[in-house]
Short mmCIF file of N, CA and C in Angstrom, two decimals:
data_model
loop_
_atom_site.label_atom_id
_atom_site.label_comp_id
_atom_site.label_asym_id
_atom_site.label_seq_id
_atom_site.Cartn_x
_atom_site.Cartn_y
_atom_site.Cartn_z
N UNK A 1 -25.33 61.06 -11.98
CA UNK A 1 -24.95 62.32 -12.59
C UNK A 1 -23.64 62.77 -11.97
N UNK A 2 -23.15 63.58 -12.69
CA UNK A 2 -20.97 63.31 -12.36
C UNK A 2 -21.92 65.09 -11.50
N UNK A 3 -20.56 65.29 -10.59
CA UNK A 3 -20.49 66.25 -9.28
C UNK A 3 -20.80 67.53 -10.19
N UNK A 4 -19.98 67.63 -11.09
CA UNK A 4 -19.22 69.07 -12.16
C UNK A 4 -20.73 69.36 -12.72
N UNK A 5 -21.54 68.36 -13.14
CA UNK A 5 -22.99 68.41 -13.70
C UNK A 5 -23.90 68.88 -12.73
N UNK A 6 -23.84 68.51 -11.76
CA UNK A 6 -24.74 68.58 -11.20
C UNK A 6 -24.79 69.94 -10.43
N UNK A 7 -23.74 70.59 -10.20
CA UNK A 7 -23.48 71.77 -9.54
C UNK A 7 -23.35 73.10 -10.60
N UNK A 8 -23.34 72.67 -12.12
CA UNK A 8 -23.40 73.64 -13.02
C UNK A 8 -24.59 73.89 -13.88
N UNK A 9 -25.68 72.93 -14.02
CA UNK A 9 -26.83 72.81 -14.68
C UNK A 9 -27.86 73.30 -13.91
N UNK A 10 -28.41 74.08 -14.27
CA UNK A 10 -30.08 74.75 -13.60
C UNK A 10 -30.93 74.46 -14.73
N UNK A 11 -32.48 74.81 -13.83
CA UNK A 11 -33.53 75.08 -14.92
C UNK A 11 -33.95 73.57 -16.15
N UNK A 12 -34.07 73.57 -17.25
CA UNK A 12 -34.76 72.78 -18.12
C UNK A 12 -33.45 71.29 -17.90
N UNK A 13 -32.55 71.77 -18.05
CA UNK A 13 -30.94 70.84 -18.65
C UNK A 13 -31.34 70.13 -16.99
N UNK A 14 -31.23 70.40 -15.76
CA UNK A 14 -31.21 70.03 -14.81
C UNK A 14 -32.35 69.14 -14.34
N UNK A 15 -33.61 69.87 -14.71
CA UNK A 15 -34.48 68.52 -15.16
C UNK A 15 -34.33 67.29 -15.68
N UNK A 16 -33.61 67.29 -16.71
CA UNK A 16 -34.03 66.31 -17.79
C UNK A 16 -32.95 65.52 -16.87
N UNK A 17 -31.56 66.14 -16.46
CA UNK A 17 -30.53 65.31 -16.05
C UNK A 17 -31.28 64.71 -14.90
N UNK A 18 -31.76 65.08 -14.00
CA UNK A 18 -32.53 64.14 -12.75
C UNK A 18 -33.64 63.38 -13.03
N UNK A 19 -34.42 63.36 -14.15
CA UNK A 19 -34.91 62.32 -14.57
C UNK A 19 -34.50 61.22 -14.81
N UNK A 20 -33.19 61.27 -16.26
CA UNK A 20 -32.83 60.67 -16.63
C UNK A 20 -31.36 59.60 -15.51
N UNK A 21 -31.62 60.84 -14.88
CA UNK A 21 -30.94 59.69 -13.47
C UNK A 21 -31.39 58.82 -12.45
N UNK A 22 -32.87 59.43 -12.68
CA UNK A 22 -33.62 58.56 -11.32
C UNK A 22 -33.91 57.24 -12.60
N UNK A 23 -34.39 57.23 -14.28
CA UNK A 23 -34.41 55.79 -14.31
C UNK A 23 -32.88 55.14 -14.74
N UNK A 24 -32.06 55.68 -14.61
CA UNK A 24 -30.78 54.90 -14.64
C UNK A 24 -30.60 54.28 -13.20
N UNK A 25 -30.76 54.57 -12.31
CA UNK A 25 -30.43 54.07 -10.62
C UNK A 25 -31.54 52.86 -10.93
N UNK A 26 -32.99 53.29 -11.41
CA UNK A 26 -33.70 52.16 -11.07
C UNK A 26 -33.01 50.51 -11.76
N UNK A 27 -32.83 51.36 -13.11
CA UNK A 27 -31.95 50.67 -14.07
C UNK A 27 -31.12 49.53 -13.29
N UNK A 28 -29.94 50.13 -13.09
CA UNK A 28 -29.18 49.76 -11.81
C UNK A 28 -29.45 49.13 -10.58
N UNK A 29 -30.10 49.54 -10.08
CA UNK A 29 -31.04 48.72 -8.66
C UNK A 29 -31.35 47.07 -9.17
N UNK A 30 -31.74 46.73 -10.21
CA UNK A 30 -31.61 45.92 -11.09
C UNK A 30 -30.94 44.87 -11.06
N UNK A 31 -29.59 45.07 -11.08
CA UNK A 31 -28.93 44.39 -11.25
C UNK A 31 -27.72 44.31 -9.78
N UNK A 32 -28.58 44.83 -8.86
CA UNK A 32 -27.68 44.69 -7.15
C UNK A 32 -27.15 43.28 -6.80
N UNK A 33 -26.16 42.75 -6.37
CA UNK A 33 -26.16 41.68 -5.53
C UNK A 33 -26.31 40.64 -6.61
N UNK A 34 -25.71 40.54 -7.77
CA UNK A 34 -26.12 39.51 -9.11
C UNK A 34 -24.35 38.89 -9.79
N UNK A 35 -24.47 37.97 -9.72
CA UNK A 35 -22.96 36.93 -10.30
C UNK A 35 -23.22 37.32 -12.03
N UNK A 36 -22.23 36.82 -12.77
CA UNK A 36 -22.39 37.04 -13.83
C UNK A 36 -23.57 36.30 -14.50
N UNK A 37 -23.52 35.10 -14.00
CA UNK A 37 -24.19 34.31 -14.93
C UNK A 37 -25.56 34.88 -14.67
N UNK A 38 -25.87 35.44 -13.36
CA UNK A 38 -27.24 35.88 -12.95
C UNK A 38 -27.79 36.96 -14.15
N UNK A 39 -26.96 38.10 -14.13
CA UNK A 39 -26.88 38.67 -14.93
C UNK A 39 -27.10 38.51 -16.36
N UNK A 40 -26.99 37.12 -17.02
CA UNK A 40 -27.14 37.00 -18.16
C UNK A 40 -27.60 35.79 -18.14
N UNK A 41 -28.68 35.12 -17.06
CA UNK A 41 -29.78 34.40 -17.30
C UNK A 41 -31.26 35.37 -17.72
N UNK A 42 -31.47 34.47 -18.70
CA UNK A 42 -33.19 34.61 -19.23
C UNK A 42 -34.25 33.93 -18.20
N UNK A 43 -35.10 34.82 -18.12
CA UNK A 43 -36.23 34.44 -17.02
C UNK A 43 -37.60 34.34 -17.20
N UNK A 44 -38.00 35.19 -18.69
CA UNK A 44 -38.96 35.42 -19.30
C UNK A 44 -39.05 34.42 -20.74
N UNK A 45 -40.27 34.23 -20.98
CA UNK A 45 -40.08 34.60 -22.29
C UNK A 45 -39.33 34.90 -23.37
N UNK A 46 -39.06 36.18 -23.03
CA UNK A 46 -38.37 36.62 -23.86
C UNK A 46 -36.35 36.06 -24.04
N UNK A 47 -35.98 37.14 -25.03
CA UNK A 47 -34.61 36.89 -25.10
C UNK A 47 -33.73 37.69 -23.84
N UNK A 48 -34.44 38.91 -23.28
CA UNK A 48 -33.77 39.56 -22.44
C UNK A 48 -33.50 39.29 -20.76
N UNK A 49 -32.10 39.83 -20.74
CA UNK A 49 -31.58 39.21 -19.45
C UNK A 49 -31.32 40.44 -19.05
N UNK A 50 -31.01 41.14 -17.88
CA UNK A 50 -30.56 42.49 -16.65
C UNK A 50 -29.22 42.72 -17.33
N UNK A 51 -27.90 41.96 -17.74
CA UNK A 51 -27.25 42.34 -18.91
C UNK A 51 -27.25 42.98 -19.51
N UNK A 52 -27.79 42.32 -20.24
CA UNK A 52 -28.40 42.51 -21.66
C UNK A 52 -29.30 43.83 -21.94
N UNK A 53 -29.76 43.60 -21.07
CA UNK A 53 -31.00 45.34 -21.11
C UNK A 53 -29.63 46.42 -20.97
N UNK A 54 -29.02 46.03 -19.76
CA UNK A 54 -28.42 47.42 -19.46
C UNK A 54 -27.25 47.70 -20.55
N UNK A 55 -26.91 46.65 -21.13
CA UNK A 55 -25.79 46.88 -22.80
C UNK A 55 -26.51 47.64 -23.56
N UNK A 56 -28.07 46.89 -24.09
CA UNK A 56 -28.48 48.19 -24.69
C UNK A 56 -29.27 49.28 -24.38
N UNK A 57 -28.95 49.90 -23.46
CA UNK A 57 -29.67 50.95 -22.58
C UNK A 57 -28.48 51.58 -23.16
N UNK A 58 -26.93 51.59 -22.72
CA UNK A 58 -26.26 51.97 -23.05
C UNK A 58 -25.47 52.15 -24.69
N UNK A 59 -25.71 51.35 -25.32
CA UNK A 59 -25.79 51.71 -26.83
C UNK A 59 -26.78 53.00 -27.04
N UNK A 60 -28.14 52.19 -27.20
CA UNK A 60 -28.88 53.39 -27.38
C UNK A 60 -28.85 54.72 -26.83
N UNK A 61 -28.21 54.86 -25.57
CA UNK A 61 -27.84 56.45 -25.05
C UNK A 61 -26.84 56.55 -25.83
N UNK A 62 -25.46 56.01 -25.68
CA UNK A 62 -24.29 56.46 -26.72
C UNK A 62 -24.83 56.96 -28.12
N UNK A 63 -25.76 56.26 -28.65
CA UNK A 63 -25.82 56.10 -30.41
C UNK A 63 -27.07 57.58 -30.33
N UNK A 64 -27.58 57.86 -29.42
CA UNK A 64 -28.50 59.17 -29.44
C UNK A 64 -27.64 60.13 -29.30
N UNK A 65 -26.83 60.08 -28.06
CA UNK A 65 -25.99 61.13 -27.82
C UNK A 65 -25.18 62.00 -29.05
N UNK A 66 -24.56 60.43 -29.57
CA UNK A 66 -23.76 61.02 -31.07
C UNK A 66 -24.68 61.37 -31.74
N UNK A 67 -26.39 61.66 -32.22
CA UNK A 67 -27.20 61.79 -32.88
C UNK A 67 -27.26 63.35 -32.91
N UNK A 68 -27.45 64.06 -31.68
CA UNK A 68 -27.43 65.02 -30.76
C UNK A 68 -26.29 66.00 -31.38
N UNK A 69 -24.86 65.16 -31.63
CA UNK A 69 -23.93 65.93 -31.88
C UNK A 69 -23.68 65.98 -33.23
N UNK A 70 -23.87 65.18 -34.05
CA UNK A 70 -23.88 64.86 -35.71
C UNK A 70 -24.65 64.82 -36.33
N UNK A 71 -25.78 64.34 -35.86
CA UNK A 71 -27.24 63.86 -36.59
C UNK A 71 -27.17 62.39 -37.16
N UNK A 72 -28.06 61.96 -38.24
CA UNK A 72 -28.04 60.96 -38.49
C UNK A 72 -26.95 60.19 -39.05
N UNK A 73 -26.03 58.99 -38.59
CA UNK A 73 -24.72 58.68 -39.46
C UNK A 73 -24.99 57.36 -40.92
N UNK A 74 -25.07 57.13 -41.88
CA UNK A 74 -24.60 55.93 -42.94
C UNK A 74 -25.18 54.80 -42.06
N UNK A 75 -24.58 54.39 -41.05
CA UNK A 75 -24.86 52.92 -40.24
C UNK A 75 -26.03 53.31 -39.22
N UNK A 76 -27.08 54.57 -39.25
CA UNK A 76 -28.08 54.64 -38.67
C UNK A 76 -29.25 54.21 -39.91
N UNK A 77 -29.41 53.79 -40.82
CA UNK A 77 -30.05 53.51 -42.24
C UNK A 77 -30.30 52.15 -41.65
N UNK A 78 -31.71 52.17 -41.13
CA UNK A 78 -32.06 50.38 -40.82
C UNK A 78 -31.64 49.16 -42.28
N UNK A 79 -32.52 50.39 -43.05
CA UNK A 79 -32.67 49.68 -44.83
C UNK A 79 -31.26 49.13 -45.35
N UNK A 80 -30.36 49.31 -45.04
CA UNK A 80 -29.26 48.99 -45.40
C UNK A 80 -28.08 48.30 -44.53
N UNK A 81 -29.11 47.85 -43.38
CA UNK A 81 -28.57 46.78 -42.29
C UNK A 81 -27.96 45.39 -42.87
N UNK A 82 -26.79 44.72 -42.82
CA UNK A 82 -26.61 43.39 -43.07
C UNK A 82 -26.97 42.53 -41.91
N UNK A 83 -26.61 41.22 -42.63
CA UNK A 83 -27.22 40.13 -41.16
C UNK A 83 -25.97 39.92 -40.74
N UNK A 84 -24.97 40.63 -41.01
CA UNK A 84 -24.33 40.83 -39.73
C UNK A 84 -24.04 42.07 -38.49
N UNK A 85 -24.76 43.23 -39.12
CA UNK A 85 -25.34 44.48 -38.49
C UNK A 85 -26.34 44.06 -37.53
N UNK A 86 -27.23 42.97 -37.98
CA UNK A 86 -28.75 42.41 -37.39
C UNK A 86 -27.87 41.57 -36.07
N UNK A 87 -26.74 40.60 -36.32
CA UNK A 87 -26.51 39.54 -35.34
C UNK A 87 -26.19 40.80 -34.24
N UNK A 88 -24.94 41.61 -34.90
CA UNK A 88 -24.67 42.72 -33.78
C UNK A 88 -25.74 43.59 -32.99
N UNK A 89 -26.36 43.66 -33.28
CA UNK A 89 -27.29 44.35 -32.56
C UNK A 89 -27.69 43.44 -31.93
N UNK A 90 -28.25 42.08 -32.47
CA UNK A 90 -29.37 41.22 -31.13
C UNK A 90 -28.10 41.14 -30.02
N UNK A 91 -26.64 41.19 -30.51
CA UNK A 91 -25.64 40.79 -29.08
C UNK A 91 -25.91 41.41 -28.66
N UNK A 92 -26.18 42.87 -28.34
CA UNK A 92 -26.64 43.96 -27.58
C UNK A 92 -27.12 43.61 -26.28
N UNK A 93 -28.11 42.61 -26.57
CA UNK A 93 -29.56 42.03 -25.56
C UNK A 93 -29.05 40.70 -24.74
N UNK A 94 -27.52 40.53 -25.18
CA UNK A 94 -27.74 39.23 -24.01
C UNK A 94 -25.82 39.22 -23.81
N UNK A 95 -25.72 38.98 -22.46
CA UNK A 95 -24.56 38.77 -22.26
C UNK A 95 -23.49 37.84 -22.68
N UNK A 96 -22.71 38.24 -23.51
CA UNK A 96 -21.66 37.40 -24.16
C UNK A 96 -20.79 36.62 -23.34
N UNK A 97 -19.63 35.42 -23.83
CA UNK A 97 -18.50 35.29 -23.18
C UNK A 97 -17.64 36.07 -22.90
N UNK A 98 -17.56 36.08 -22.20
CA UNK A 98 -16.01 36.90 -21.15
C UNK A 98 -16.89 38.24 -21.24
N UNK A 99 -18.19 38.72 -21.11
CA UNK A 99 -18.61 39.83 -20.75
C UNK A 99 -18.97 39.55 -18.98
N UNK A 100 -18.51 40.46 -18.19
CA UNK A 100 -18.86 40.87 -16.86
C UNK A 100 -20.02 41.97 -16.52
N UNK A 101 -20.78 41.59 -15.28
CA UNK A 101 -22.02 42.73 -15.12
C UNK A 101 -21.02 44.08 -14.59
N UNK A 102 -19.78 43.66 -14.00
CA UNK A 102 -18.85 44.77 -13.33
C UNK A 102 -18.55 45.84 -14.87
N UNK A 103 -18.02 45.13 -15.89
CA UNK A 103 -17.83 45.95 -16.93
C UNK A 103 -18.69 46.74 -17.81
N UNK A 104 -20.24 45.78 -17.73
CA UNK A 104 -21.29 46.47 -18.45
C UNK A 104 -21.48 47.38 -18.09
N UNK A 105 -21.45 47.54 -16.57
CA UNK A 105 -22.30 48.95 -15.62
C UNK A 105 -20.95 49.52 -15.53
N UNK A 106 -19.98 49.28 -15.62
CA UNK A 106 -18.75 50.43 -15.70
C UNK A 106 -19.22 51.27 -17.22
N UNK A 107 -19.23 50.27 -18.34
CA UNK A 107 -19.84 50.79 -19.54
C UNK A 107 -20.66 51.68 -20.07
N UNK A 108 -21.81 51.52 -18.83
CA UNK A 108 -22.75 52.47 -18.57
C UNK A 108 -22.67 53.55 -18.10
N UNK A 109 -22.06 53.58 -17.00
CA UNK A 109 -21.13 54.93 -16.37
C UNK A 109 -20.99 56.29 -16.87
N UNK A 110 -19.66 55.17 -17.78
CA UNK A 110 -19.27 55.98 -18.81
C UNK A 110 -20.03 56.88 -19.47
N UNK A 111 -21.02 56.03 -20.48
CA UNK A 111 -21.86 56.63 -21.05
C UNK A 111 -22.40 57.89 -20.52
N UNK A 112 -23.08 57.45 -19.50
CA UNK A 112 -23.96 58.57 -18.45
C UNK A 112 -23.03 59.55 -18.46
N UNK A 113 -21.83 59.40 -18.06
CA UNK A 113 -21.43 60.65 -17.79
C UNK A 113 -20.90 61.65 -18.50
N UNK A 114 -20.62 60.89 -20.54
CA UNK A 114 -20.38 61.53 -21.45
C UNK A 114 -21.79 62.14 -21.82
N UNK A 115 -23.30 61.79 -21.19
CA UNK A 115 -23.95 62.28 -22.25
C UNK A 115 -24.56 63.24 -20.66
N UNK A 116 -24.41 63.03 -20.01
CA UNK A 116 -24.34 64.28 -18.65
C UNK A 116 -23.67 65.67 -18.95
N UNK A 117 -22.50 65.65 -19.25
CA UNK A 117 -21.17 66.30 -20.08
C UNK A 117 -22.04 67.22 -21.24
N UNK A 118 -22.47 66.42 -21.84
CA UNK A 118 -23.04 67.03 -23.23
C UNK A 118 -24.56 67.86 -23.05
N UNK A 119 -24.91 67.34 -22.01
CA UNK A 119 -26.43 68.17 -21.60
C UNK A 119 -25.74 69.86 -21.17
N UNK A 120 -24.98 69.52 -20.11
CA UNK A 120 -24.24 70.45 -19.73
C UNK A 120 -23.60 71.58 -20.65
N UNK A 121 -22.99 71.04 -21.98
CA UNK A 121 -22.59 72.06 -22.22
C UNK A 121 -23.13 72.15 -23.97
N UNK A 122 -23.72 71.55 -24.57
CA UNK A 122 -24.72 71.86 -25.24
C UNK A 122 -25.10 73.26 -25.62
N UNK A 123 -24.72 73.46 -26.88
CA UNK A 123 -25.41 74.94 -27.28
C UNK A 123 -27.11 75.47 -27.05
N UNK A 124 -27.24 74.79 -27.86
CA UNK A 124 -29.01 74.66 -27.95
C UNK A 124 -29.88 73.24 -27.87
N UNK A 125 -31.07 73.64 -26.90
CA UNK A 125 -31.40 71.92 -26.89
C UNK A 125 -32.71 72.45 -27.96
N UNK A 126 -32.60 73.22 -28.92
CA UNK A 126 -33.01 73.35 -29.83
C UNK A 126 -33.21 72.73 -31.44
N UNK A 127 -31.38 72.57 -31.19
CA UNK A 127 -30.83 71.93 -32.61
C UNK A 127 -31.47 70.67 -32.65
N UNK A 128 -31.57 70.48 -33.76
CA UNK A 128 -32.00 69.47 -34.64
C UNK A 128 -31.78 68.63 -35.97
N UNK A 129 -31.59 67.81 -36.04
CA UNK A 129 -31.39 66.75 -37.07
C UNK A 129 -32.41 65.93 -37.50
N UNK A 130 -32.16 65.24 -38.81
CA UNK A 130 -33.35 64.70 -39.59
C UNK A 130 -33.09 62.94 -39.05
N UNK A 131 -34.22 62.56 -38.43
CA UNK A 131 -33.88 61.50 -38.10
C UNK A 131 -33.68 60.70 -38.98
N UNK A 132 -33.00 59.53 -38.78
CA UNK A 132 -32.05 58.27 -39.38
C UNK A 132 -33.79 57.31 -40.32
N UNK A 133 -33.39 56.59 -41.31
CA UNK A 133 -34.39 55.84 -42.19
C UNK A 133 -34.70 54.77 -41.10
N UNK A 134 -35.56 54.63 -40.48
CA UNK A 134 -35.83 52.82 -40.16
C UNK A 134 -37.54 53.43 -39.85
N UNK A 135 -38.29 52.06 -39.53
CA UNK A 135 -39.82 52.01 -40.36
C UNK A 135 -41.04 52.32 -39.32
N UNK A 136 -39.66 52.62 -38.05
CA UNK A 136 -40.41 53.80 -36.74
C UNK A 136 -40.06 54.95 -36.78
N UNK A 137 -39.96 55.49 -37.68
CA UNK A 137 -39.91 57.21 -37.87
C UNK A 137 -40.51 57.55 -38.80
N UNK A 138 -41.51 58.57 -38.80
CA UNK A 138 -42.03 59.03 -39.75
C UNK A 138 -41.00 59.77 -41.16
N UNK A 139 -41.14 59.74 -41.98
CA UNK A 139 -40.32 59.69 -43.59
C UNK A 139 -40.17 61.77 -43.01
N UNK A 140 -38.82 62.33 -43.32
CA UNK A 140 -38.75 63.69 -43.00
C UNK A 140 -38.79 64.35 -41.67
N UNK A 141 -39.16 63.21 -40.84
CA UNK A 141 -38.99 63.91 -39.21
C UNK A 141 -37.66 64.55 -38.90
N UNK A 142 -37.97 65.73 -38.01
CA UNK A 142 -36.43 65.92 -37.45
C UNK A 142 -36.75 65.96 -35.56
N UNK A 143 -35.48 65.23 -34.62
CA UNK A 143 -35.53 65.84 -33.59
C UNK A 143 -34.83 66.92 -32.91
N UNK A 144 -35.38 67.50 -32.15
CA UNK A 144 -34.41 68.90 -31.28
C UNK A 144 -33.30 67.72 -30.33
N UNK A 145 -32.27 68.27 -29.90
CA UNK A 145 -31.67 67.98 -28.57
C UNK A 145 -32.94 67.18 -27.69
N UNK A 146 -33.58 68.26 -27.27
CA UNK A 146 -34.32 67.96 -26.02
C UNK A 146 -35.35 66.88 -26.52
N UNK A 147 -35.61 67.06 -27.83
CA UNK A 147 -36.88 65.65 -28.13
C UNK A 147 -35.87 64.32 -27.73
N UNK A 148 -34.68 64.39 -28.25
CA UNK A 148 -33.62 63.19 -27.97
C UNK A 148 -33.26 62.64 -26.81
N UNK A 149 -33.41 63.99 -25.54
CA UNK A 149 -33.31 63.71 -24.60
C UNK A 149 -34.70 62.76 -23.78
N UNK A 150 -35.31 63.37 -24.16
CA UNK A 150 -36.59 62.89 -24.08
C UNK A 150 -36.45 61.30 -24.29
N UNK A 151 -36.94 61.36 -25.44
CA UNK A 151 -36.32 59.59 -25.67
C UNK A 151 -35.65 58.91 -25.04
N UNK A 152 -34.70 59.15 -24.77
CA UNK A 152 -33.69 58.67 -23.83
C UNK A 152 -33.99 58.07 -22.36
N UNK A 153 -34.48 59.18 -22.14
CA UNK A 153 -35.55 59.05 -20.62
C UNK A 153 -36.49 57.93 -21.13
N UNK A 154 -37.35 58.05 -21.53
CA UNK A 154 -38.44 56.92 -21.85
C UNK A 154 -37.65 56.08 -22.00
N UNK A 155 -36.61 55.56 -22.80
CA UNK A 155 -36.30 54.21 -23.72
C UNK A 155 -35.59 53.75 -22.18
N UNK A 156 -34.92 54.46 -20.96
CA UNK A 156 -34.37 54.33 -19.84
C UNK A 156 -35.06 53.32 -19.12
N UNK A 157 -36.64 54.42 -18.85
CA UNK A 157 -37.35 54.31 -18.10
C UNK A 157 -37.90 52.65 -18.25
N UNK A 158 -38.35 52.76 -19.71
CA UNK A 158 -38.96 51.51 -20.05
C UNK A 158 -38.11 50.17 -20.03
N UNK A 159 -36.87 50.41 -20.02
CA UNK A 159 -36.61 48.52 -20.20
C UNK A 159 -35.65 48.52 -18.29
N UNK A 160 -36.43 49.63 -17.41
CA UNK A 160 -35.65 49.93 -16.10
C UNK A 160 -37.07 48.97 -15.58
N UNK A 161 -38.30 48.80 -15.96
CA UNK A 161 -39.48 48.14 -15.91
C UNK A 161 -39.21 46.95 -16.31
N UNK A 162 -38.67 46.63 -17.55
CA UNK A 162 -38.20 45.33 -17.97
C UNK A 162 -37.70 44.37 -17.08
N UNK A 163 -36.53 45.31 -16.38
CA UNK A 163 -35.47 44.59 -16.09
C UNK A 163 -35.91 44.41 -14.41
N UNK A 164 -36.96 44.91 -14.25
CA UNK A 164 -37.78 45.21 -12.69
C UNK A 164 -38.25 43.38 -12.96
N UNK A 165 -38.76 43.33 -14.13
CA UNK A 165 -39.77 42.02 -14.31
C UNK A 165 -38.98 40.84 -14.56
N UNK A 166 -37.61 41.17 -14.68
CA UNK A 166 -36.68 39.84 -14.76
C UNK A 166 -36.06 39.73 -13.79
N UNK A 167 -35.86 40.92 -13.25
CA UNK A 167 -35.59 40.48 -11.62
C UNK A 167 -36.21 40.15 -10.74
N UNK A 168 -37.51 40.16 -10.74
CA UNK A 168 -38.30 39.64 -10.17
C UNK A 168 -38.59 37.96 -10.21
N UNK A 169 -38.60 37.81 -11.37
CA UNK A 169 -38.97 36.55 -12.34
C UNK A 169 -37.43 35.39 -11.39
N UNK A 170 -36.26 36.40 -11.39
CA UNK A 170 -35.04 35.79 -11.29
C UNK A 170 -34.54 34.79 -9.85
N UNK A 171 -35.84 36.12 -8.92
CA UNK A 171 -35.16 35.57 -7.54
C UNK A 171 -35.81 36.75 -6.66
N UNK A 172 -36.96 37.13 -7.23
CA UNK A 172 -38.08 37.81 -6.17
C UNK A 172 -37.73 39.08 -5.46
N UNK A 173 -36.36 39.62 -5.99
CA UNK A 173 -36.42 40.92 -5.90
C UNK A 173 -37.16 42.24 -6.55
N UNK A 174 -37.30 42.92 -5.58
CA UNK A 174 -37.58 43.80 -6.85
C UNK A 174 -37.40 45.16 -6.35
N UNK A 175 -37.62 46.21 -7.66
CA UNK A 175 -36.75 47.70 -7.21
C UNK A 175 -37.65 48.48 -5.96
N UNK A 176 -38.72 48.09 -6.14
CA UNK A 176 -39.81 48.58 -5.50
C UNK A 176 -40.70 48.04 -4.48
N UNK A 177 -40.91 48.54 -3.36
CA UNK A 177 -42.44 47.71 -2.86
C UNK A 177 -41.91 46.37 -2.10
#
């Protein structure tokens, strides 16, 4: 959380910001002491690498944040995704060529500290928008600010667990314990 935030936010906004900071560090903790390639080896199962999580940790905060400030945009419409909307997004999840873990988590930073910025000075964490078409939202939902923030935290929290289990998987670290 940037200095200016943290010394001007009280009460509900100041909450959410120290949440959403304790699972970004874990986030981060993550990926300590890791070369690139470490960073964008698969260890699981799955497709996801400590990269890769933290690229889209950071999309998805950016793409909420702007949600927050605009509401739903044209290219938030799952239904009208191409397969090349689909390839872009799976890049999200795994570290590309000539991508660095130094630049991702600079990437992230960023983010954090534009959507730190925006908690901060935020009219109402009231406002609300009709969420975007895709086939995890109920048809007519809307969220407040703070439901968004919310999310955010969880969607943080949860792949900060992920990325606990690929680092583990990777080389027996882990954030905890």
């Amino acid at each position: 959380m940037s200095q200016t935030t943290h010394t001007t936010v009280t009460g509900e906004r100041a909450d959410l910001l120290e949440a959403l900071a304790k699972h970004r560090e874990f986030l981060r903790l993550t990926t300590r002491d890791l070369t690139d390639e470490q960073a964008g080896q698969r260890t699981t199962a799955s497709e996801l690498c400590l990269g890769g999580l933290v690229k889209h940790v950071t999309s998805t905060e950016r793409n909420w944040a702007l949600f927050i400030q605009h509401g739903p945009s044209p290219e938030d419409d799952f239904d009208a995704m191409t397969e090349k909307d689909w390839a872009e997004r799976a890049d999200e999840f795994r570290m590309l060529p000539g991508e660095t873990l130094a630049g991702v988590l600079a990437a992230y930073d960023e983010v954090a500290r534009r959507t730190d910025e925006l908690v901060a000075t935020l009219p109402d964490l009231n406002a609300s928008h009709p969420l975007p078409k895709a086939p995890w939202f109920e048809p007519g939902a809307r969220w407040s600010a703070r439901r968004v923030l919310l999310h955010i935290i969880a969607e943080t929290a949860q792949h900060a667990g992920h990325a606990d289990i690929i680092r583990e998987s990777l080389d027996g670290a882990k954030s905890m314990g």
